Amino acid sequence: MDIQTWTYLIVGLSFALYIGIAIATRVRSTAGFYVAGQGVPAIFNGMATGADWMSAASFISMAGLISFMGYTGSVYLIGWTGGYVLLALLLAPYLRKFGKFTVPDFVGDRYYSNVARFVAVICAIFVSFTYVAGQMRGVGVVFSRFLEVDINTGVIIGMVLVFFYATLGGMKGITYTQVAQYVVLIIAYLIPAIAISYQMTGNVIPQIGFGSTITTGERAGVYLLEAIDQIHRDLGFPEYTGAFGPGNKSMIDVFAITFALMVGTAGLPHVIIRFYTVKSVRAARWSAFWALLFIGLLYTCAPAIATFARVNLIQTLHTKAYAERPQWFKSWERTGLIAWQDKNGDGLIQYAAGAPFVGKPEFEESSSGEAVLGTFGEPRLKNVSTDNGNELYVDRDIMVLANPEIANLPAWVVALVAAGGLAAALSTAAGLLLVISSSVSHDLGKRILNPNMTDRQELKYARFAAGGAVVIAGYFGINPPGFVAQVVAFAFGLAASSFFPVIILGIFTKRTTREGAIGGMLAGILFTAGYIIYFKGFVSGATAADWWFGISPEGIGTVGMVINFVVAIVVSRFTAAPPLEVQQQVERLRAPGDA
Protein backbone atom coordinates (compact mmCIF):
# COMPACT_ATOMS: atom_id res chain seq x y z
CA MET A 1 0.00 0.00 0.00
CA ASP A 2 1.12 3.58 -0.64
CA ILE A 3 1.61 6.27 2.00
CA GLN A 4 -1.80 7.85 1.53
CA THR A 5 -3.63 4.52 1.89
CA TRP A 6 -1.67 3.68 5.03
CA THR A 7 -2.41 7.16 6.38
CA TYR A 8 -6.15 6.81 5.83
CA LEU A 9 -6.04 3.42 7.54
CA ILE A 10 -3.94 4.31 10.60
CA VAL A 11 -5.35 7.80 11.12
CA GLY A 12 -8.88 6.49 10.57
CA LEU A 13 -8.41 3.74 13.17
CA SER A 14 -6.92 6.18 15.69
CA PHE A 15 -9.80 8.62 15.17
CA ALA A 16 -12.32 5.80 15.60
CA LEU A 17 -10.58 4.91 18.88
CA TYR A 18 -10.74 8.49 20.16
CA ILE A 19 -14.41 8.87 19.26
CA GLY A 20 -15.24 5.49 20.80
CA ILE A 21 -13.57 6.50 24.07
CA ALA A 22 -15.45 9.82 24.07
CA ILE A 23 -18.78 8.01 23.65
CA ALA A 24 -17.96 5.44 26.32
CA THR A 25 -16.87 8.10 28.84
CA ARG A 26 -19.51 10.78 28.17
CA VAL A 27 -20.43 12.76 31.26
CA ARG A 28 -23.59 14.26 32.68
CA SER A 29 -22.20 16.23 35.64
CA THR A 30 -19.93 19.23 36.05
CA ALA A 31 -17.53 17.21 38.25
CA GLY A 32 -17.11 14.73 35.41
CA PHE A 33 -16.84 17.47 32.80
CA TYR A 34 -14.25 19.58 34.65
CA VAL A 35 -12.12 17.09 36.65
CA ALA A 36 -13.22 13.60 35.49
CA GLY A 37 -14.89 12.97 38.86
CA GLN A 38 -11.39 12.98 40.48
CA GLY A 39 -11.16 9.24 39.90
CA VAL A 40 -8.34 8.86 37.37
CA PRO A 41 -5.50 6.46 38.42
CA ALA A 42 -2.13 8.17 38.80
CA ILE A 43 -0.38 6.26 35.98
CA PHE A 44 -3.19 7.02 33.52
CA ASN A 45 -3.20 10.64 34.61
CA GLY A 46 0.55 10.69 34.03
CA MET A 47 0.06 9.43 30.47
CA ALA A 48 -2.75 11.93 29.88
CA THR A 49 -0.60 14.73 31.28
CA GLY A 50 2.22 13.66 28.97
CA ALA A 51 -0.11 13.82 25.96
CA ASP A 52 -1.56 17.13 27.16
CA TRP A 53 1.92 18.50 27.64
CA MET A 54 3.53 17.16 24.45
CA SER A 55 1.66 19.23 21.93
CA ALA A 56 2.21 19.72 18.21
CA ALA A 57 5.08 21.99 19.25
CA SER A 58 6.83 19.11 21.04
CA PHE A 59 6.07 16.42 18.45
CA ILE A 60 6.23 18.35 15.18
CA SER A 61 8.06 21.60 15.72
CA MET A 62 10.61 21.26 18.53
CA ALA A 63 12.93 18.90 16.64
CA GLY A 64 12.36 21.00 13.53
CA LEU A 65 13.57 24.11 15.33
CA ILE A 66 16.59 22.30 16.78
CA SER A 67 17.29 20.91 13.31
CA PHE A 68 17.63 24.43 11.88
CA MET A 69 18.88 26.32 14.94
CA GLY A 70 21.24 23.70 16.35
CA TYR A 71 22.45 24.47 19.86
CA THR A 72 20.27 27.55 20.15
CA GLY A 73 17.15 25.48 19.50
CA SER A 74 17.78 23.59 22.72
CA VAL A 75 16.12 26.48 24.59
CA TYR A 76 12.78 24.83 23.81
CA LEU A 77 13.96 21.45 25.04
CA ILE A 78 15.50 22.79 28.25
CA GLY A 79 12.75 25.29 28.97
CA TRP A 80 9.84 22.90 28.56
CA THR A 81 11.50 20.02 30.40
CA GLY A 82 12.72 22.20 33.27
CA GLY A 83 9.35 23.88 33.42
CA TYR A 84 7.53 20.63 33.95
CA VAL A 85 9.87 19.72 36.82
CA LEU A 86 9.22 23.14 38.34
CA LEU A 87 5.47 22.63 38.04
CA ALA A 88 5.50 19.09 39.41
CA LEU A 89 7.67 19.84 42.45
CA LEU A 90 6.86 23.43 43.34
CA LEU A 91 3.24 24.04 42.43
CA ALA A 92 1.11 21.01 41.60
CA PRO A 93 0.82 19.45 45.11
CA TYR A 94 -0.11 22.80 46.70
CA LEU A 95 -2.67 23.65 44.05
CA ARG A 96 -4.21 20.19 44.35
CA LYS A 97 -4.38 20.61 48.12
CA PHE A 98 -6.07 23.98 47.74
CA GLY A 99 -8.94 22.11 46.12
CA LYS A 100 -9.91 24.45 43.29
CA PHE A 101 -9.83 22.93 39.84
CA THR A 102 -9.13 26.02 37.72
CA VAL A 103 -6.45 28.68 38.02
CA PRO A 104 -9.02 31.53 38.09
CA ASP A 105 -10.79 29.67 40.91
CA PHE A 106 -7.52 29.57 42.89
CA VAL A 107 -6.82 33.24 42.16
CA GLY A 108 -10.36 34.31 43.05
CA ASP A 109 -10.45 32.46 46.40
CA ARG A 110 -6.83 33.05 47.44
CA TYR A 111 -7.10 36.76 46.67
CA TYR A 112 -10.68 37.02 47.99
CA SER A 113 -11.85 38.97 44.94
CA ASN A 114 -14.11 38.41 41.97
CA VAL A 115 -12.21 41.17 40.18
CA ALA A 116 -9.02 39.09 40.54
CA ARG A 117 -10.98 36.06 39.36
CA PHE A 118 -12.22 37.97 36.31
CA VAL A 119 -8.72 39.16 35.38
CA ALA A 120 -7.48 35.57 35.73
CA VAL A 121 -10.31 34.36 33.46
CA ILE A 122 -9.30 36.87 30.77
CA CYS A 123 -5.64 35.84 31.10
CA ALA A 124 -6.53 32.11 30.93
CA ILE A 125 -8.62 32.60 27.79
CA PHE A 126 -5.96 34.77 26.14
CA VAL A 127 -3.13 32.31 26.91
CA SER A 128 -5.19 29.29 25.88
CA PHE A 129 -6.26 30.77 22.55
CA THR A 130 -2.66 31.68 21.74
CA TYR A 131 -1.56 28.14 22.57
CA VAL A 132 -4.38 26.37 20.77
CA ALA A 133 -3.64 28.30 17.56
CA GLY A 134 -0.34 26.41 17.34
CA GLN A 135 -2.09 23.07 17.81
CA MET A 136 -4.65 23.68 15.09
CA ARG A 137 -1.87 24.82 12.78
CA GLY A 138 -0.08 21.52 13.46
CA VAL A 139 -3.22 19.58 12.56
CA GLY A 140 -3.47 21.51 9.30
CA VAL A 141 0.18 20.81 8.39
CA VAL A 142 -0.27 17.05 8.90
CA PHE A 143 -3.53 16.86 6.96
CA SER A 144 -2.22 19.01 4.11
CA ARG A 145 0.53 16.53 3.33
CA PHE A 146 -0.79 13.11 4.19
CA LEU A 147 -4.46 13.48 3.27
CA GLU A 148 -3.63 15.83 0.39
CA VAL A 149 -5.94 18.64 1.43
CA ASP A 150 -4.98 22.26 1.96
CA ILE A 151 -3.93 23.41 5.43
CA ASN A 152 -7.18 25.29 6.05
CA THR A 153 -9.28 22.20 5.32
CA GLY A 154 -7.07 20.20 7.65
CA VAL A 155 -7.67 22.70 10.44
CA ILE A 156 -11.44 22.41 9.94
CA ILE A 157 -11.30 18.59 10.13
CA GLY A 158 -9.37 18.86 13.39
CA MET A 159 -11.91 21.36 14.75
CA VAL A 160 -14.79 18.96 14.14
CA LEU A 161 -13.03 16.04 15.82
CA VAL A 162 -11.92 18.00 18.90
CA PHE A 163 -15.36 19.55 19.28
CA PHE A 164 -16.96 16.10 19.29
CA TYR A 165 -14.95 14.41 22.01
CA ALA A 166 -14.21 17.51 24.10
CA THR A 167 -17.84 18.57 24.43
CA LEU A 168 -19.24 15.05 24.78
CA GLY A 169 -16.83 13.57 27.32
CA GLY A 170 -15.45 16.66 29.05
CA MET A 171 -12.34 16.07 31.15
CA LYS A 172 -13.21 12.42 31.67
CA GLY A 173 -13.45 11.76 27.94
CA ILE A 174 -10.42 13.92 27.23
CA THR A 175 -8.33 12.14 29.87
CA TYR A 176 -8.86 8.63 28.56
CA THR A 177 -8.61 9.83 24.97
CA GLN A 178 -5.27 11.39 25.88
CA VAL A 179 -4.07 8.08 27.33
CA ALA A 180 -4.70 6.51 23.92
CA GLN A 181 -3.14 9.51 22.17
CA TYR A 182 -0.01 9.24 24.28
CA VAL A 183 0.43 5.61 23.24
CA VAL A 184 -0.01 6.56 19.59
CA LEU A 185 2.33 9.55 19.66
CA ILE A 186 5.17 7.91 21.58
CA ILE A 187 5.17 4.83 19.34
CA ALA A 188 5.06 7.11 16.30
CA TYR A 189 8.02 9.13 17.61
CA LEU A 190 10.24 6.28 18.76
CA ILE A 191 9.94 3.83 15.84
CA PRO A 192 11.45 6.13 13.17
CA ALA A 193 14.00 7.46 15.69
CA ILE A 194 15.22 3.94 16.41
CA ALA A 195 15.20 2.94 12.72
CA ILE A 196 17.10 6.02 11.52
CA SER A 197 19.60 5.83 14.38
CA TYR A 198 20.40 2.23 13.40
CA GLN A 199 20.52 3.18 9.73
CA MET A 200 22.97 6.04 10.24
CA THR A 201 25.08 4.95 13.23
CA GLY A 202 24.40 1.23 13.78
CA ASN A 203 23.00 2.02 17.24
CA VAL A 204 19.33 1.31 18.01
CA ILE A 205 19.18 3.77 20.93
CA PRO A 206 18.71 7.26 19.40
CA GLN A 207 20.08 9.07 22.45
CA ILE A 208 23.36 7.12 22.06
CA GLY A 209 23.33 7.19 18.26
CA PHE A 210 23.22 10.98 18.52
CA GLY A 211 26.77 10.90 19.90
CA SER A 212 28.06 8.04 17.72
CA THR A 213 29.97 7.84 14.45
CA ILE A 214 28.33 7.59 11.04
CA THR A 215 28.64 4.07 9.59
CA THR A 216 27.88 4.65 5.90
CA GLY A 217 28.57 7.15 3.11
CA GLU A 218 31.42 9.54 2.51
CA ARG A 219 31.52 10.59 6.16
CA ALA A 220 31.70 7.07 7.59
CA GLY A 221 33.78 6.97 10.77
CA VAL A 222 33.11 10.65 11.56
CA TYR A 223 31.10 11.53 14.65
CA LEU A 224 27.59 12.65 13.68
CA LEU A 225 27.86 16.04 15.40
CA GLU A 226 31.29 16.70 13.88
CA ALA A 227 29.83 15.89 10.46
CA ILE A 228 26.89 18.28 10.81
CA ASP A 229 29.21 21.03 12.07
CA GLN A 230 31.39 20.62 8.98
CA ILE A 231 28.36 20.56 6.67
CA HIS A 232 27.10 23.79 8.22
CA ARG A 233 30.48 25.49 7.87
CA ASP A 234 30.72 24.44 4.22
CA LEU A 235 27.27 25.90 3.43
CA GLY A 236 27.72 29.12 5.41
CA PHE A 237 25.33 28.27 8.27
CA PRO A 238 26.24 28.94 11.92
CA GLU A 239 28.02 25.99 13.48
CA TYR A 240 25.40 23.45 14.58
CA THR A 241 26.87 22.88 18.06
CA GLY A 242 28.11 26.46 18.46
CA ALA A 243 26.73 28.75 21.13
CA PHE A 244 26.15 32.53 20.96
CA GLY A 245 28.31 32.98 17.86
CA PRO A 246 27.49 34.89 14.65
CA GLY A 247 24.07 33.90 13.34
CA ASN A 248 22.96 32.48 16.70
CA LYS A 249 20.87 34.02 19.46
CA SER A 250 22.60 36.06 22.13
CA MET A 251 23.17 34.72 25.61
CA ILE A 252 20.60 37.05 27.17
CA ASP A 253 17.94 36.01 24.63
CA VAL A 254 18.67 32.31 25.16
CA PHE A 255 18.36 32.82 28.91
CA ALA A 256 15.15 34.87 28.56
CA ILE A 257 13.44 32.35 26.25
CA THR A 258 14.48 29.36 28.41
CA PHE A 259 13.29 31.03 31.61
CA ALA A 260 10.02 32.19 30.02
CA LEU A 261 9.30 28.66 28.84
CA MET A 262 10.10 27.23 32.27
CA VAL A 263 7.97 29.53 34.37
CA GLY A 264 5.34 29.70 31.64
CA THR A 265 4.91 25.96 32.05
CA ALA A 266 4.10 26.45 35.70
CA GLY A 267 1.39 28.91 34.78
CA LEU A 268 -0.29 26.92 32.00
CA PRO A 269 -3.87 26.31 33.11
CA HIS A 270 -4.49 23.20 30.98
CA VAL A 271 -1.60 21.35 32.66
CA ILE A 272 -2.41 22.50 36.20
CA ILE A 273 -6.01 21.28 35.93
CA ARG A 274 -4.77 17.73 35.31
CA PHE A 275 -3.67 17.42 38.94
CA TYR A 276 -7.27 17.77 40.09
CA THR A 277 -8.42 14.66 38.26
CA VAL A 278 -6.83 12.28 40.81
CA LYS A 279 -8.08 11.35 44.28
CA SER A 280 -5.45 12.92 46.54
CA VAL A 281 -2.32 15.05 46.83
CA ARG A 282 -0.26 11.85 47.00
CA ALA A 283 -1.79 10.68 43.73
CA ALA A 284 -1.03 14.10 42.22
CA ARG A 285 2.65 13.65 43.12
CA TRP A 286 2.71 10.18 41.55
CA SER A 287 0.99 11.60 38.48
CA ALA A 288 3.81 14.11 38.19
CA PHE A 289 6.40 11.31 38.42
CA TRP A 290 4.75 9.20 35.71
CA ALA A 291 4.23 12.22 33.47
CA LEU A 292 7.90 13.22 33.73
CA LEU A 293 8.95 9.67 32.81
CA PHE A 294 6.59 9.56 29.82
CA ILE A 295 7.60 13.05 28.66
CA GLY A 296 11.29 12.17 28.97
CA LEU A 297 10.95 9.33 26.45
CA LEU A 298 10.14 11.83 23.71
CA TYR A 299 12.19 14.81 24.84
CA THR A 300 15.47 12.93 25.07
CA CYS A 301 14.97 11.70 21.50
CA ALA A 302 14.25 15.13 20.00
CA PRO A 303 17.89 16.32 19.55
CA ALA A 304 18.78 13.03 17.86
CA ILE A 305 15.82 13.20 15.47
CA ALA A 306 16.65 16.84 14.70
CA THR A 307 20.23 15.99 13.77
CA PHE A 308 19.33 12.87 11.77
CA ALA A 309 16.77 14.88 9.79
CA ARG A 310 19.15 17.78 9.16
CA VAL A 311 21.98 15.58 7.86
CA ASN A 312 19.65 13.52 5.67
CA LEU A 313 17.91 16.61 4.26
CA ILE A 314 21.16 18.29 3.20
CA GLN A 315 22.77 15.15 1.83
CA THR A 316 19.62 14.26 -0.09
CA LEU A 317 18.98 17.66 -1.71
CA HIS A 318 22.08 19.87 -1.91
CA THR A 319 23.41 20.08 -5.51
CA LYS A 320 20.86 17.51 -6.71
CA ALA A 321 19.14 18.19 -10.05
CA TYR A 322 15.61 19.46 -9.48
CA ALA A 323 14.36 17.13 -12.22
CA GLU A 324 15.68 14.20 -10.16
CA ARG A 325 14.28 15.35 -6.83
CA PRO A 326 12.97 12.53 -4.61
CA GLN A 327 9.29 11.62 -4.35
CA TRP A 328 8.98 12.97 -0.80
CA PHE A 329 10.05 16.40 -2.10
CA LYS A 330 7.33 16.31 -4.78
CA SER A 331 4.72 15.34 -2.18
CA TRP A 332 5.61 18.13 0.25
CA GLU A 333 6.05 20.61 -2.60
CA ARG A 334 2.32 20.37 -3.30
CA THR A 335 1.63 21.71 0.20
CA GLY A 336 3.79 24.82 -0.33
CA LEU A 337 5.87 23.91 2.73
CA ILE A 338 8.99 23.21 0.68
CA ALA A 339 9.97 25.07 -2.49
CA TRP A 340 12.89 25.64 -4.85
CA GLN A 341 13.74 28.68 -6.91
CA ASP A 342 16.50 28.45 -9.53
CA LYS A 343 18.55 31.62 -9.13
CA ASN A 344 21.54 30.74 -11.34
CA GLY A 345 19.81 28.76 -14.11
CA ASP A 346 21.74 25.50 -13.60
CA GLY A 347 18.74 23.38 -12.56
CA LEU A 348 20.51 22.21 -9.38
CA ILE A 349 19.17 22.65 -5.86
CA GLN A 350 21.61 24.94 -4.08
CA TYR A 351 21.14 25.04 -0.31
CA ALA A 352 23.01 27.65 1.69
CA ALA A 353 22.58 30.30 4.35
CA GLY A 354 20.02 33.02 3.71
CA ALA A 355 16.29 33.22 2.98
CA PRO A 356 15.29 32.25 -0.58
CA PHE A 357 12.45 34.78 -0.49
CA VAL A 358 11.56 38.12 1.09
CA GLY A 359 9.00 37.79 3.91
CA LYS A 360 6.57 34.89 3.72
CA PRO A 361 6.60 32.69 0.58
CA GLU A 362 4.05 33.81 -1.99
CA PHE A 363 3.56 31.66 -5.07
CA GLU A 364 2.66 33.11 -8.46
CA GLU A 365 -0.77 32.25 -9.87
CA SER A 366 -2.25 32.69 -13.33
CA SER A 367 -5.50 34.56 -13.94
CA SER A 368 -7.32 31.22 -13.63
CA GLY A 369 -5.79 30.60 -10.19
CA GLU A 370 -3.33 27.90 -11.31
CA ALA A 371 0.31 27.85 -10.20
CA VAL A 372 2.81 29.44 -12.56
CA LEU A 373 5.69 27.05 -13.27
CA GLY A 374 9.32 27.88 -14.01
CA THR A 375 11.79 26.44 -16.53
CA PHE A 376 12.16 23.15 -14.67
CA GLY A 377 8.49 22.80 -13.69
CA GLU A 378 8.95 24.37 -10.25
CA PRO A 379 6.17 26.57 -8.73
CA ARG A 380 7.36 30.15 -8.98
CA LEU A 381 7.66 32.50 -6.01
CA LYS A 382 6.69 36.16 -6.33
CA ASN A 383 9.20 37.46 -3.82
CA VAL A 384 12.51 35.73 -4.52
CA SER A 385 15.48 37.14 -2.61
CA THR A 386 18.47 38.05 -4.75
CA ASP A 387 20.92 38.92 -1.99
CA ASN A 388 22.05 35.33 -1.31
CA GLY A 389 22.59 32.04 -3.11
CA ASN A 390 20.09 29.93 -1.19
CA GLU A 391 17.50 28.39 -3.53
CA LEU A 392 15.69 26.07 -1.11
CA TYR A 393 12.81 26.93 1.23
CA VAL A 394 11.95 24.37 3.92
CA ASP A 395 9.24 24.99 6.51
CA ARG A 396 10.62 23.91 9.89
CA ASP A 397 7.36 22.26 10.85
CA ILE A 398 7.78 19.50 8.25
CA MET A 399 11.10 18.11 9.48
CA VAL A 400 9.75 15.46 11.86
CA LEU A 401 6.90 14.52 9.54
CA ALA A 402 9.12 14.24 6.45
CA ASN A 403 12.00 12.56 8.29
CA PRO A 404 10.85 8.93 7.69
CA GLU A 405 10.33 9.63 3.98
CA ILE A 406 13.74 11.28 3.64
CA ALA A 407 15.29 8.20 5.27
CA ASN A 408 13.32 5.85 2.96
CA LEU A 409 11.48 4.11 5.79
CA PRO A 410 8.39 1.97 4.94
CA ALA A 411 5.11 3.70 4.08
CA TRP A 412 3.39 2.46 7.27
CA VAL A 413 6.02 4.23 9.40
CA VAL A 414 5.38 7.49 7.54
CA ALA A 415 1.64 7.09 8.16
CA LEU A 416 2.24 6.27 11.82
CA VAL A 417 4.18 9.52 12.27
CA ALA A 418 1.25 11.41 10.75
CA ALA A 419 -1.10 9.78 13.27
CA GLY A 420 1.32 10.66 16.07
CA GLY A 421 1.48 14.32 15.03
CA LEU A 422 -2.31 14.49 14.98
CA ALA A 423 -2.53 12.81 18.39
CA ALA A 424 -0.10 15.33 19.89
CA ALA A 425 -1.92 18.34 18.44
CA LEU A 426 -5.44 17.13 19.21
CA SER A 427 -4.68 16.04 22.78
CA THR A 428 -3.36 19.47 23.77
CA ALA A 429 -6.06 21.30 21.82
CA ALA A 430 -8.74 19.39 23.72
CA GLY A 431 -7.19 20.25 27.08
CA LEU A 432 -6.96 23.92 26.16
CA LEU A 433 -10.54 24.05 24.93
CA LEU A 434 -11.70 22.60 28.23
CA VAL A 435 -9.80 25.34 30.08
CA ILE A 436 -11.53 27.97 27.95
CA SER A 437 -14.98 26.44 28.44
CA SER A 438 -14.49 26.03 32.22
CA SER A 439 -13.19 29.61 32.51
CA VAL A 440 -16.31 30.91 30.76
CA SER A 441 -18.96 28.64 32.31
CA HIS A 442 -17.57 28.00 35.82
CA ASP A 443 -15.31 30.93 36.71
CA LEU A 444 -17.20 33.64 34.86
CA GLY A 445 -20.75 32.24 34.72
CA LYS A 446 -21.12 30.28 37.96
CA ARG A 447 -18.75 32.15 40.27
CA ILE A 448 -19.34 35.74 39.08
CA LEU A 449 -22.44 36.28 36.94
CA ASN A 450 -24.94 33.71 38.25
CA PRO A 451 -24.00 31.91 41.51
CA ASN A 452 -27.42 30.18 41.52
CA MET A 453 -26.76 28.40 38.23
CA THR A 454 -27.62 24.68 38.40
CA ASP A 455 -25.19 21.93 37.41
CA ARG A 456 -27.30 21.19 34.34
CA GLN A 457 -27.18 24.82 33.20
CA GLU A 458 -23.46 25.07 33.88
CA LEU A 459 -22.76 21.92 31.87
CA LYS A 460 -24.81 23.29 28.95
CA TYR A 461 -22.94 26.59 29.00
CA ALA A 462 -19.62 24.76 29.24
CA ARG A 463 -20.42 22.85 26.05
CA PHE A 464 -21.56 26.00 24.27
CA ALA A 465 -18.33 27.74 25.35
CA ALA A 466 -16.25 24.81 24.07
CA GLY A 467 -18.03 25.02 20.71
CA GLY A 468 -17.37 28.74 20.40
CA ALA A 469 -13.76 28.22 21.44
CA VAL A 470 -13.27 25.59 18.72
CA VAL A 471 -14.42 28.05 16.05
CA ILE A 472 -12.11 30.83 17.26
CA ALA A 473 -9.21 28.37 17.65
CA GLY A 474 -9.79 27.23 14.07
CA TYR A 475 -9.54 30.82 12.83
CA PHE A 476 -6.18 31.30 14.56
CA GLY A 477 -5.03 27.93 13.25
CA ILE A 478 -5.75 29.13 9.71
CA ASN A 479 -4.12 32.53 10.35
CA PRO A 480 -1.24 31.80 12.79
CA PRO A 481 1.34 34.44 13.74
CA GLY A 482 4.33 32.09 13.26
CA PHE A 483 5.69 28.56 13.32
CA VAL A 484 3.91 26.09 15.61
CA ALA A 485 6.61 26.14 18.30
CA GLN A 486 6.98 29.90 17.97
CA VAL A 487 3.26 30.47 18.54
CA VAL A 488 3.37 28.14 21.55
CA ALA A 489 6.39 30.04 22.90
CA PHE A 490 4.28 33.20 22.87
CA ALA A 491 1.63 31.40 24.95
CA PHE A 492 4.25 30.36 27.50
CA GLY A 493 5.50 33.92 27.73
CA LEU A 494 1.97 35.15 28.37
CA ALA A 495 1.45 32.47 31.05
CA ALA A 496 4.78 33.36 32.66
CA SER A 497 3.91 37.04 32.84
CA SER A 498 0.37 36.57 34.14
CA PHE A 499 -0.13 33.44 36.25
CA PHE A 500 3.24 32.28 37.60
CA PRO A 501 3.89 35.21 39.98
CA VAL A 502 0.39 35.27 41.48
CA ILE A 503 0.42 31.50 42.00
CA ILE A 504 3.87 31.53 43.63
CA LEU A 505 3.01 34.51 45.83
CA GLY A 506 -0.39 33.03 46.63
CA ILE A 507 1.19 29.81 47.91
CA PHE A 508 4.37 31.03 49.60
CA THR A 509 3.43 34.43 51.02
CA LYS A 510 0.55 35.47 53.26
CA ARG A 511 1.01 39.18 52.67
CA THR A 512 0.19 39.42 48.94
CA THR A 513 -3.12 41.23 48.55
CA ARG A 514 -5.87 41.21 45.95
CA GLU A 515 -4.82 44.67 44.74
CA GLY A 516 -1.27 43.44 44.29
CA ALA A 517 -2.36 40.33 42.41
CA ILE A 518 -4.68 42.25 40.09
CA GLY A 519 -2.10 44.94 39.38
CA GLY A 520 0.64 42.38 38.80
CA MET A 521 -1.39 40.25 36.38
CA LEU A 522 -2.52 43.24 34.37
CA ALA A 523 0.94 44.82 34.21
CA GLY A 524 2.65 41.56 33.26
CA ILE A 525 0.31 40.36 30.53
CA LEU A 526 -0.31 43.81 29.01
CA PHE A 527 3.41 44.47 28.71
CA THR A 528 4.16 41.02 27.27
CA ALA A 529 1.21 40.97 24.87
CA GLY A 530 1.97 44.52 23.73
CA TYR A 531 5.61 43.66 23.04
CA ILE A 532 4.71 40.53 21.06
CA ILE A 533 1.97 42.24 19.05
CA TYR A 534 4.20 45.23 18.29
CA PHE A 535 7.16 43.24 16.96
CA LYS A 536 5.10 40.54 15.25
CA GLY A 537 2.32 42.72 13.91
CA PHE A 538 3.78 46.17 13.24
CA VAL A 539 7.56 45.83 12.81
CA SER A 540 8.37 43.65 9.82
CA GLY A 541 11.76 41.93 9.90
CA ALA A 542 12.76 43.11 13.39
CA THR A 543 16.19 41.93 14.55
CA ALA A 544 18.01 41.74 17.87
CA ALA A 545 19.10 45.35 17.38
CA ASP A 546 15.45 46.43 17.47
CA TRP A 547 14.44 44.40 20.54
CA TRP A 548 14.53 45.75 24.08
CA PHE A 549 17.89 44.63 25.58
CA GLY A 550 18.15 42.16 22.68
CA ILE A 551 15.30 40.01 24.03
CA SER A 552 13.05 38.49 21.35
CA PRO A 553 9.24 38.30 21.57
CA GLU A 554 9.60 34.59 22.46
CA GLY A 555 11.57 35.51 25.58
CA ILE A 556 9.92 38.74 26.67
CA GLY A 557 7.65 36.84 29.06
CA THR A 558 10.61 36.72 31.46
CA VAL A 559 10.60 40.52 31.68
CA GLY A 560 6.80 40.52 31.98
CA MET A 561 7.08 38.06 34.87
CA VAL A 562 9.56 40.32 36.70
CA ILE A 563 7.22 43.28 36.18
CA ASN A 564 4.33 41.22 37.58
CA PHE A 565 6.33 40.26 40.69
CA VAL A 566 7.50 43.83 41.32
CA VAL A 567 4.03 45.36 40.89
CA ALA A 568 2.35 42.68 43.01
CA ILE A 569 4.85 42.99 45.87
CA VAL A 570 5.00 46.79 45.87
CA VAL A 571 1.23 47.27 45.68
CA SER A 572 0.72 44.66 48.43
CA ARG A 573 3.00 46.65 50.74
CA PHE A 574 0.80 49.71 50.40
CA THR A 575 -2.60 48.01 50.71
CA ALA A 576 -4.39 46.35 53.61
CA ALA A 577 -3.25 42.83 54.53
CA PRO A 578 -5.44 39.88 53.43
CA PRO A 579 -8.17 38.74 55.86
CA LEU A 580 -7.05 36.48 58.71
CA GLU A 581 -8.88 33.43 57.31
CA VAL A 582 -7.00 33.77 54.01
CA GLN A 583 -3.66 33.93 55.82
CA GLN A 584 -4.59 30.85 57.86
CA GLN A 585 -5.61 29.08 54.65
CA VAL A 586 -2.14 29.76 53.18
CA GLU A 587 -0.50 28.35 56.32
CA ARG A 588 -2.59 25.16 56.09
CA LEU A 589 -1.76 24.89 52.41
CA ARG A 590 1.95 24.55 53.15
CA ALA A 591 1.53 22.20 56.12
CA PRO A 592 2.60 18.55 55.54
CA GLY A 593 -0.08 16.01 54.65
CA ASP A 594 -3.09 15.83 52.36
CA ALA A 595 -5.54 17.65 54.61
Coordinates of C-alpha atoms in Angstrom, one line a residue, residues 3-4 7 139-151 327-328 330-335 337 398 401-402 405 414:
I3 CA 1.6 6.3 2.0
Q4 CA -1.8 7.8 1.5
T7 CA -2.4 7.2 6.4
V139 CA -3.2 19.6 12.6
G140 CA -3.5 21.5 9.3
V141 CA 0.2 20.8 8.4
V142 CA -0.3 17.0 8.9
F143 CA -3.5 16.9 7.0
S144 CA -2.2 19.0 4.1
R145 CA 0.5 16.5 3.3
F146 CA -0.8 13.1 4.2
L147 CA -4.5 13.5 3.3
E148 CA -3.6 15.8 0.4
V149 CA -5.9 18.6 1.4
D150 CA -5.0 22.3 2.0
I151 CA -3.9 23.4 5.4
Q327 CA 9.3 11.6 -4.4
W328 CA 9.0 13.0 -0.8
K330 CA 7.3 16.3 -4.8
S331 CA 4.7 15.3 -2.2
W332 CA 5.6 18.1 0.2
E333 CA 6.0 20.6 -2.6
R334 CA 2.3 20.4 -3.3
T335 CA 1.6 21.7 0.2
L337 CA 5.9 23.9 2.7
I398 CA 7.8 19.5 8.2
L401 CA 6.9 14.5 9.5
A402 CA 9.1 14.2 6.5
E405 CA 10.3 9.6 4.0
V414 CA 5.4 7.5 7.5

